[in-house]
């Protein structure tokens, strides 16, 4: 806003008269209006709103394209986007009928749901009597499962995102991928037939699949050798275009795979994954900590080092004070002292914390208790309990069987559970929660898990008696990720869908991955 | 004015809203003559009453009615209508003239908040008492919409003293969070710091102050600013980090000035051979150390730019120091320096090589810098773990090490496999053959 104000005021000073229009998307905030007024340009600009809330990135993926949601809500506690989410849900419910079953977990999920219900009440009558097309809605806060978002991805789509950075469903492939001197922007969705077949596959399968496809393609091309004129004509008019298209896509994806392989070998990806798995499973913690320390010392990558520290912190309920101090000091020495601010952010968001010795907790307690008044008692205990939040990952992991016990090799070609998205080492927590709740059609039997997730009072069910719901619609589930969702989670749930006969539709505030999460928390401008 | 159906019902059904207008020609009025009559009959009860505040005057469309006379002076009105020549100019004791509300907008807090959520124009001015303000805030918070909460806070910030505002927000966590974020977004540093001071959130106070340094580009000014951060109420560890930050920048400014001078003078070999690609200002400590090991390796401890000085001042751990020095010297292909890093003399005067970082790491760095095979070989040999040693030796084609290790392990298969990889007729092939045919070795496979 200030930037715009400066432009306008500069024009005014220079005596230039212009017309200005500011278009706010998805909506204008009161704070923006305030700044316009303060800067004296309120009357000079006309404001429009472009209420663009949902971008279909694919046949089953809707994005609100709000990457700032994560930082605004989970770091700053600003609820400015909750209305936007409620509006999006409202839009979907007017289009696809009422949602008979609604589940959710997390504070943001609860608030969004409440506001959405208020919206529905205010503008009722639009959905009454309609046949529901989507049987279930599931709302999830990102902070219910940070671990999954922090892991390195190994399904093809996730790997492409981690390596090349997918933006709005498309990716920029550089010359090393396109095998030419030009870069190419490629749309990655179900329309790309080649991509669609490999997107959810574990990377180890992809290369083999692509080479097979390349051989098939070559065989088809070769058919033309034995053709007569008529057949050739037919071939050229009907098939060639398709083959050429397929060929183009194939070579692109093969190029991408090669590029990924090269980068990963250079990074010593094997060692990295080994460390991640150790952290997830709870083995060799000391070695993993040493690995992270070395990673920092070598100045490998500020974002990667941070991500590993956060993974360690969350899986271990915080770093032991000695490690926290030492790793922090080394990080500041390797990547810059100003990252002191980054560490403060991570601590506030609960991503990188120190194990609290008993004393620290009581000191906090006495400080906070001074502030308690009758009226606000509930609110203070809320705030305080978030200070004392522990991660409890290991307990949750055990209860939900997130680490599969494998006899022999885990077959990645024919996956048997959602853990395949992480090479068989770990079932994404978020996906497991969804699976369990859908099976039970409630939170029954999951009380302990909910408590361990620090979500007591924040897990809810909202069922409206809906006789009109067809069995078809009951198999369709809308999953809403508040704060972002990863391609790994999408792949895992697509798998679950195939297994259980569900179809999932994903609505996310933005597509995310570990890099974006860390960048959002980093205070330092690159 | 756009109102939803619900709003309209409420409006009309609410007893608060009584409407009349002097303008009898208004067509819409004719439909509601009954109410109009009822309202007009109340006029007499309305004068100078304390209940005046509850009475709103609006036309049917809801627009404020332009007043021809003031409600409080019906006396003068009736006088005027009855054509009485006598006019009263004496000052009357009554409510302040401005207090007669002559515009609509009497939405309740919950209605106001609902309007705000929809983005509608809504003046909050009427919420003047502290109680009303707080009630409005409460409604906003229970609506969950951050935009609305912020809108209310903007209003409160403007109409409450900061002490009162802070005091009330101290016990309202959600609203407090929104205020803090809002102040950050609009850059009201001063108020933000006041707020943290009031809340006794000393650490956040310190961090917010420190954050400002990112906006200062000039190195000298930034250095001065950092100095002011040193006494702030950081935690003990963070205080040390801040001190280090200041000291680091201070040194970097000195080194930068000195080196730029040396470089332009053109007399120093190292700068001629390897011109600097970037300034050292604001670089992390490890990068600065690398730079120092690159350009100032041999300097004595006394100078600001010597590596040893940096190590001492910032208490750089041995591991980190060796790693960085190795990287720098390897880049310069100064193999003797590399040697010296790892060579220690034991008490009997024998030299021995040791490394705090693991020799496999050393080998990787040497390889990255294209060290000659002889050097590489020497360090591969020092790797303790045999499997790692063999892997690295094979990877980097250190033939002697591979051969010797296979021999020590009595692993014939491994050796045979390696033989197929070496060049035909080479010296190493010969050596392998010699070892393979040795009768002294009891191969295990």
PDB file of N, CA and C in Angstrom, chain B residues 3-56:
ATOM      1  N   UNK B   3     -29.325  -3.929   1.786  1.00  0.00           N
ATOM      2  CA  UNK B   3     -29.501  -4.694   3.014  1.00  0.00           C
ATOM      3  C   UNK B   3     -30.000  -6.067   2.627  1.00  0.00           C
ATOM      4  N   UNK B   4     -29.600  -7.025   3.367  1.00  0.00           N
ATOM      5  CA  UNK B   4     -30.164  -8.352   3.119  1.00  0.00           C
ATOM      6  C   UNK B   4     -31.534  -8.381   3.741  1.00  0.00           C
ATOM      7  N   UNK B   5     -32.273  -9.331   3.337  1.00  0.00           N
ATOM      8  CA  UNK B   5     -33.642  -9.462   3.814  1.00  0.00           C
ATOM      9  C   UNK B   5     -33.668  -9.490   5.345  1.00  0.00           C
ATOM     10  N   UNK B   6     -32.759 -10.237   5.878  1.00  0.00           N
ATOM     11  CA  UNK B   6     -32.711 -10.398   7.331  1.00  0.00           C
ATOM     12  C   UNK B   6     -32.551  -9.068   8.045  1.00  0.00           C
ATOM     13  N   UNK B   7     -31.645  -8.265   7.477  1.00  0.00           N
ATOM     14  CA  UNK B   7     -31.364  -6.975   8.104  1.00  0.00           C
ATOM     15  C   UNK B   7     -32.601  -6.099   8.119  1.00  0.00           C
ATOM     16  N   UNK B   8     -33.316  -6.155   7.017  1.00  0.00           N
ATOM     17  CA  UNK B   8     -34.473  -5.272   6.905  1.00  0.00           C
ATOM     18  C   UNK B   8     -35.511  -5.622   7.944  1.00  0.00           C
ATOM     19  N   UNK B   9     -35.785  -6.910   8.063  1.00  0.00           N
ATOM     20  CA  UNK B   9     -36.785  -7.351   9.054  1.00  0.00           C
ATOM     21  C   UNK B   9     -36.421  -6.794  10.411  1.00  0.00           C
ATOM     22  N   UNK B  10     -35.166  -7.005  10.713  1.00  0.00           N
ATOM     23  CA  UNK B  10     -34.684  -6.594  12.013  1.00  0.00           C
ATOM     24  C   UNK B  10     -34.856  -5.105  12.240  1.00  0.00           C
ATOM     25  N   UNK B  11     -34.537  -4.389  11.180  1.00  0.00           N
ATOM     26  CA  UNK B  11     -34.596  -2.941  11.249  1.00  0.00           C
ATOM     27  C   UNK B  11     -35.999  -2.501  11.590  1.00  0.00           C
ATOM     28  N   UNK B  12     -36.924  -3.055  10.827  1.00  0.00           N
ATOM     29  CA  UNK B  12     -38.297  -2.587  11.044  1.00  0.00           C
ATOM     30  C   UNK B  12     -38.898  -3.102  12.330  1.00  0.00           C
ATOM     31  N   UNK B  13     -38.520  -4.261  12.713  1.00  0.00           N
ATOM     32  CA  UNK B  13     -39.108  -4.831  13.912  1.00  0.00           C
ATOM     33  C   UNK B  13     -38.504  -4.289  15.195  1.00  0.00           C
ATOM     34  N   UNK B  14     -37.399  -3.635  15.034  1.00  0.00           N
ATOM     35  CA  UNK B  14     -36.749  -3.133  16.230  1.00  0.00           C
ATOM     36  C   UNK B  14     -37.455  -1.870  16.710  1.00  0.00           C
ATOM     37  N   UNK B  15     -37.704  -1.862  18.016  1.00  0.00           N
ATOM     38  CA  UNK B  15     -38.455  -0.721  18.537  1.00  0.00           C
ATOM     39  C   UNK B  15     -37.603   0.538  18.558  1.00  0.00           C
ATOM     40  N   UNK B  16     -36.327   0.350  18.372  1.00  0.00           N
ATOM     41  CA  UNK B  16     -35.449   1.506  18.440  1.00  0.00           C
ATOM     42  C   UNK B  16     -35.665   2.463  17.273  1.00  0.00           C
ATOM     43  N   UNK B  17     -36.168   1.900  16.217  1.00  0.00           N
ATOM     44  CA  UNK B  17     -36.216   2.738  15.030  1.00  0.00           C
ATOM     45  C   UNK B  17     -37.595   3.312  14.811  1.00  0.00           C
ATOM     46  N   UNK B  18     -37.709   4.553  15.081  1.00  0.00           N
ATOM     47  CA  UNK B  18     -38.966   5.219  14.795  1.00  0.00           C
ATOM     48  C   UNK B  18     -38.670   6.223  13.706  1.00  0.00           C
ATOM     49  N   UNK B  19     -39.525   6.212  12.761  1.00  0.00           N
ATOM     50  CA  UNK B  19     -39.215   7.117  11.653  1.00  0.00           C
ATOM     51  C   UNK B  19     -40.313   8.136  11.449  1.00  0.00           C
ATOM     52  N   UNK B  20     -39.915   9.347  11.272  1.00  0.00           N
ATOM     53  CA  UNK B  20     -40.888  10.318  10.795  1.00  0.00           C
ATOM     54  C   UNK B  20     -40.143  11.330   9.959  1.00  0.00           C
ATOM     55  N   UNK B  21     -40.865  12.021   9.156  1.00  0.00           N
ATOM     56  CA  UNK B  21     -40.237  13.049   8.360  1.00  0.00           C
ATOM     57  C   UNK B  21     -41.214  14.185   8.187  1.00  0.00           C
ATOM     58  N   UNK B  22     -40.682  15.356   8.099  1.00  0.00           N
ATOM     59  CA  UNK B  22     -41.549  16.489   7.881  1.00  0.00           C
ATOM     60  C   UNK B  22     -42.063  16.506   6.453  1.00  0.00           C
ATOM     61  N   UNK B  23     -41.427  15.687   5.638  1.00  0.00           N
ATOM     62  CA  UNK B  23     -41.764  15.754   4.221  1.00  0.00           C
ATOM     63  C   UNK B  23     -42.955  14.872   3.899  1.00  0.00           C
ATOM     64  N   UNK B  24     -44.156  15.452   3.925  1.00  0.00           N
ATOM     65  CA  UNK B  24     -45.363  14.663   3.720  1.00  0.00           C
ATOM     66  C   UNK B  24     -45.537  14.215   2.292  1.00  0.00           C
ATOM     67  N   UNK B  25     -44.802  14.809   1.401  1.00  0.00           N
ATOM     68  CA  UNK B  25     -44.973  14.448   0.004  1.00  0.00           C
ATOM     69  C   UNK B  25     -44.306  13.132  -0.354  1.00  0.00           C
ATOM     70  N   UNK B  26     -43.572  12.570   0.595  1.00  0.00           N
ATOM     71  CA  UNK B  26     -42.880  11.311   0.347  1.00  0.00           C
ATOM     72  C   UNK B  26     -43.906  10.192   0.152  1.00  0.00           C
ATOM     73  N   UNK B  27     -43.957   9.616  -1.027  1.00  0.00           N
ATOM     74  CA  UNK B  27     -44.964   8.609  -1.362  1.00  0.00           C
ATOM     75  C   UNK B  27     -44.923   7.392  -0.473  1.00  0.00           C
ATOM     76  N   UNK B  28     -43.739   7.000  -0.152  1.00  0.00           N
ATOM     77  CA  UNK B  28     -43.616   5.763   0.614  1.00  0.00           C
ATOM     78  C   UNK B  28     -44.274   5.898   1.977  1.00  0.00           C
ATOM     79  N   UNK B  29     -44.319   7.124   2.449  1.00  0.00           N
ATOM     80  CA  UNK B  29     -44.904   7.362   3.751  1.00  0.00           C
ATOM     81  C   UNK B  29     -46.365   6.966   3.812  1.00  0.00           C
ATOM     82  N   UNK B  30     -47.051   7.188   2.724  1.00  0.00           N
ATOM     83  CA  UNK B  30     -48.501   6.960   2.756  1.00  0.00           C
ATOM     84  C   UNK B  30     -48.844   5.534   3.141  1.00  0.00           C
ATOM     85  N   UNK B  31     -47.931   4.643   2.901  1.00  0.00           N
ATOM     86  CA  UNK B  31     -48.209   3.240   3.242  1.00  0.00           C
ATOM     87  C   UNK B  31     -48.179   3.015   4.734  1.00  0.00           C
ATOM     88  N   UNK B  32     -47.535   3.891   5.460  1.00  0.00           N
ATOM     89  CA  UNK B  32     -47.359   3.619   6.879  1.00  0.00           C
ATOM     90  C   UNK B  32     -47.887   4.768   7.711  1.00  0.00           C
ATOM     91  N   UNK B  33     -49.056   5.222   7.314  1.00  0.00           N
ATOM     92  CA  UNK B  33     -49.630   6.378   8.015  1.00  0.00           C
ATOM     93  C   UNK B  33     -49.826   6.065   9.486  1.00  0.00           C
ATOM     94  N   UNK B  34     -50.231   4.871   9.755  1.00  0.00           N
ATOM     95  CA  UNK B  34     -50.524   4.444  11.120  1.00  0.00           C
ATOM     96  C   UNK B  34     -49.324   4.707  12.023  1.00  0.00           C
ATOM     97  N   UNK B  35     -48.176   4.164  11.593  1.00  0.00           N
ATOM     98  CA  UNK B  35     -46.967   4.297  12.416  1.00  0.00           C
ATOM     99  C   UNK B  35     -46.586   5.750  12.547  1.00  0.00           C
ATOM    100  N   UNK B  36     -46.780   6.464  11.461  1.00  0.00           N
ATOM    101  CA  UNK B  36     -46.388   7.860  11.456  1.00  0.00           C
ATOM    102  C   UNK B  36     -47.189   8.618  12.492  1.00  0.00           C
ATOM    103  N   UNK B  37     -48.466   8.329  12.503  1.00  0.00           N
ATOM    104  CA  UNK B  37     -49.318   9.003  13.467  1.00  0.00           C
ATOM    105  C   UNK B  37     -48.866   8.672  14.870  1.00  0.00           C
ATOM    106  N   UNK B  38     -48.613   7.410  15.097  1.00  0.00           N
ATOM    107  CA  UNK B  38     -48.158   6.975  16.426  1.00  0.00           C
ATOM    108  C   UNK B  38     -46.885   7.694  16.806  1.00  0.00           C
ATOM    109  N   UNK B  39     -46.005   7.766  15.863  1.00  0.00           N
ATOM    110  CA  UNK B  39     -44.718   8.405  16.140  1.00  0.00           C
ATOM    111  C   UNK B  39     -44.903   9.872  16.445  1.00  0.00           C
ATOM    112  N   UNK B  40     -45.671  10.538  15.616  1.00  0.00           N
ATOM    113  CA  UNK B  40     -45.851  11.971  15.826  1.00  0.00           C
ATOM    114  C   UNK B  40     -46.454  12.277  17.181  1.00  0.00           C
ATOM    115  N   UNK B  41     -47.309  11.361  17.616  1.00  0.00           N
ATOM    116  CA  UNK B  41     -47.936  11.610  18.909  1.00  0.00           C
ATOM    117  C   UNK B  41     -46.936  11.515  20.045  1.00  0.00           C
ATOM    118  N   UNK B  42     -45.841  10.880  19.770  1.00  0.00           N
ATOM    119  CA  UNK B  42     -44.816  10.731  20.808  1.00  0.00           C
ATOM    120  C   UNK B  42     -43.933  11.954  20.925  1.00  0.00           C
ATOM    121  N   UNK B  43     -44.063  12.840  19.950  1.00  0.00           N
ATOM    122  CA  UNK B  43     -43.153  13.968  19.888  1.00  0.00           C
ATOM    123  C   UNK B  43     -43.053  14.716  21.200  1.00  0.00           C
ATOM    124  N   UNK B  44     -44.199  14.884  21.834  1.00  0.00           N
ATOM    125  CA  UNK B  44     -44.190  15.665  23.063  1.00  0.00           C
ATOM    126  C   UNK B  44     -43.376  15.028  24.164  1.00  0.00           C
ATOM    127  N   UNK B  45     -43.324  13.695  24.127  1.00  0.00           N
ATOM    128  CA  UNK B  45     -42.569  13.006  25.172  1.00  0.00           C
ATOM    129  C   UNK B  45     -41.073  13.054  24.938  1.00  0.00           C
ATOM    130  N   UNK B  46     -40.757  13.510  23.755  1.00  0.00           N
ATOM    131  CA  UNK B  46     -39.377  13.371  23.329  1.00  0.00           C
ATOM    132  C   UNK B  46     -38.460  14.492  23.808  1.00  0.00           C
ATOM    133  N   UNK B  47     -39.055  15.660  24.039  1.00  0.00           N
ATOM    134  CA  UNK B  47     -38.214  16.825  24.349  1.00  0.00           C
ATOM    135  C   UNK B  47     -37.325  16.660  25.560  1.00  0.00           C
ATOM    136  N   UNK B  48     -36.124  17.101  25.440  1.00  0.00           N
ATOM    137  CA  UNK B  48     -35.204  17.205  26.560  1.00  0.00           C
ATOM    138  C   UNK B  48     -35.211  16.007  27.502  1.00  0.00           C
ATOM    139  N   UNK B  49     -35.462  14.873  26.936  1.00  0.00           N
ATOM    140  CA  UNK B  49     -35.533  13.667  27.745  1.00  0.00           C
ATOM    141  C   UNK B  49     -34.197  12.951  27.716  1.00  0.00           C
ATOM    142  N   UNK B  50     -33.933  12.224  28.776  1.00  0.00           N
ATOM    143  CA  UNK B  50     -32.695  11.428  28.740  1.00  0.00           C
ATOM    144  C   UNK B  50     -32.787  10.318  27.710  1.00  0.00           C
ATOM    145  N   UNK B  51     -34.042   9.940  27.397  1.00  0.00           N
ATOM    146  CA  UNK B  51     -34.192   8.852  26.422  1.00  0.00           C
ATOM    147  C   UNK B  51     -33.960   9.318  25.007  1.00  0.00           C
ATOM    148  N   UNK B  52     -33.635  10.557  24.887  1.00  0.00           N
ATOM    149  CA  UNK B  52     -33.424  11.133  23.562  1.00  0.00           C
ATOM    150  C   UNK B  52     -32.429  10.305  22.735  1.00  0.00           C
ATOM    151  N   UNK B  53     -31.457   9.809  23.461  1.00  0.00           N
ATOM    152  CA  UNK B  53     -30.392   9.083  22.749  1.00  0.00           C
ATOM    153  C   UNK B  53     -30.925   7.890  21.978  1.00  0.00           C
ATOM    154  N   UNK B  54     -32.007   7.311  22.475  1.00  0.00           N
ATOM    155  CA  UNK B  54     -32.471   6.086  21.822  1.00  0.00           C
ATOM    156  C   UNK B  54     -33.296   6.364  20.595  1.00  0.00           C
ATOM    157  N   UNK B  55     -33.642   7.581  20.424  1.00  0.00           N
ATOM    158  CA  UNK B  55     -34.531   7.892  19.326  1.00  0.00           C
ATOM    159  C   UNK B  55     -33.729   8.255  18.091  1.00  0.00           C
ATOM    160  N   UNK B  56     -33.969   7.518  17.038  1.00  0.00           N
ATOM    161  CA  UNK B  56     -33.247   7.787  15.807  1.00  0.00           C
ATOM    162  C   UNK B  56     -34.186   8.367  14.774  1.00  0.00           C
TER     163      UNK B  56
END
